Amino acid sequence: DQPRSRGLGDVYKRQDLHRSFMVGDKPSDIEFGRTIGARTLLVGSGKSAAHDFGTGPIPDARVGDLPSAAAWILEHMHEFTTG
C-alpha cells in the first residue's frame, strides 16, 4: 500500500489532471486515480490477477498488460484531451 496517497491526492486535486491517466494493478491504484481526477486503467496482471474487483472502484478500462494499457491510451486519448 501507499500510505501517503491520500495526502498526495489533495495536492494533485489542485492540478489539472483530468487529461491524465493512472495505470495500476490494484484497487488502491484505481481509487487514487479517481481521487486525482485522472482516467484509470486496471491492468489484469500482477496483483490484480489474484483479486476480484467486483466491489472495488470501477476503472475506465481493463487491460491485460502494460503494452495493452499503452495501446488503449493512444487509441482513446483524444476523447479525454479535447475540450
Short mmCIF file of C-alpha atoms in Angstrom, two decimals:
data_model
loop_
_atom_site.label_atom_id
_atom_site.label_comp_id
_atom_site.label_asym_id
_atom_site.label_seq_id
_atom_site.Cartn_x
_atom_site.Cartn_y
_atom_site.Cartn_z
CA ASP A 1 0.00 0.00 0.00
CA GLN A 2 0.90 3.62 -0.43
CA PRO A 3 0.04 5.35 2.86
CA ARG A 4 0.85 8.81 1.53
CA SER A 5 -1.53 8.51 -1.42
CA ARG A 6 -4.33 10.36 0.38
CA GLY A 7 -2.08 13.36 1.05
CA LEU A 8 -0.79 13.29 -2.49
CA GLY A 9 -4.36 13.17 -3.72
CA ASP A 10 -5.01 16.51 -2.01
CA VAL A 11 -2.02 18.03 -3.79
CA TYR A 12 -2.92 16.56 -7.16
CA LYS A 13 -6.53 17.73 -6.88
CA ARG A 14 -5.20 21.26 -7.29
CA GLN A 15 -3.64 20.33 -10.64
CA ASP A 16 -5.42 19.93 -13.97
CA LEU A 17 -5.20 16.14 -14.15
CA HIS A 18 -8.49 15.33 -15.86
CA ARG A 19 -6.40 14.81 -19.00
CA SER A 20 -4.09 12.32 -17.27
CA PHE A 21 -4.15 8.55 -16.99
CA MET A 22 -3.47 6.34 -13.97
CA VAL A 23 -2.48 2.77 -14.76
CA GLY A 24 -2.46 0.28 -11.90
CA ASP A 25 -2.93 -3.32 -10.91
CA LYS A 26 -4.85 -2.98 -7.63
CA PRO A 27 -7.97 -1.20 -6.35
CA SER A 28 -5.97 1.43 -4.45
CA ASP A 29 -4.33 2.50 -7.74
CA ILE A 30 -7.74 2.98 -9.34
CA GLU A 31 -9.05 4.77 -6.26
CA PHE A 32 -6.04 7.11 -6.30
CA GLY A 33 -6.56 7.83 -10.00
CA ARG A 34 -10.20 8.67 -9.35
CA THR A 35 -9.18 10.89 -6.42
CA ILE A 36 -6.88 12.99 -8.57
CA GLY A 37 -9.35 13.15 -11.46
CA ALA A 38 -7.37 11.01 -13.89
CA ARG A 39 -8.74 8.36 -16.25
CA THR A 40 -7.99 4.93 -14.84
CA LEU A 41 -6.86 1.65 -16.35
CA LEU A 42 -6.73 -1.61 -14.43
CA VAL A 43 -4.01 -3.97 -15.63
CA GLY A 44 -5.08 -7.60 -15.29
CA SER A 45 -1.61 -8.87 -14.50
CA GLY A 46 0.37 -8.81 -11.30
CA LYS A 47 -1.65 -8.30 -8.11
CA SER A 48 -4.97 -7.74 -9.87
CA ALA A 49 -4.94 -11.24 -11.36
CA ALA A 50 -5.46 -12.68 -7.88
CA HIS A 51 -8.27 -10.33 -6.80
CA ASP A 52 -11.96 -9.97 -7.55
CA PHE A 53 -12.66 -6.29 -8.20
CA GLY A 54 -16.43 -6.65 -8.30
CA THR A 55 -16.90 -4.37 -5.30
CA GLY A 56 -13.92 -2.07 -5.82
CA PRO A 57 -13.63 1.19 -7.71
CA ILE A 58 -14.54 0.87 -11.36
CA PRO A 59 -11.75 1.74 -13.82
CA ASP A 60 -12.38 3.44 -17.15
CA ALA A 61 -10.86 0.38 -18.82
CA ARG A 62 -9.48 -3.07 -18.02
CA VAL A 63 -6.49 -4.32 -19.98
CA GLY A 64 -4.35 -7.44 -19.87
CA ASP A 65 -0.87 -5.93 -19.62
CA LEU A 66 1.12 -2.70 -19.83
CA PRO A 67 1.54 -2.76 -23.63
CA SER A 68 -2.25 -3.07 -23.90
CA ALA A 69 -2.63 -0.13 -21.50
CA ALA A 70 -0.34 1.99 -23.68
CA ALA A 71 -2.28 0.99 -26.79
CA TRP A 72 -5.61 1.82 -25.12
CA ILE A 73 -4.34 5.24 -24.03
CA LEU A 74 -3.07 6.04 -27.53
CA GLU A 75 -6.34 4.92 -29.07
CA HIS A 76 -8.57 6.84 -26.64
CA MET A 77 -6.53 9.84 -25.51
CA HIS A 78 -8.25 12.20 -27.93
CA GLU A 79 -11.53 11.52 -26.07
CA PHE A 80 -10.05 12.89 -22.85
CA THR A 81 -7.65 15.60 -24.04
CA THR A 82 -10.01 17.74 -26.09
CA GLY A 83 -12.27 20.42 -24.78
#
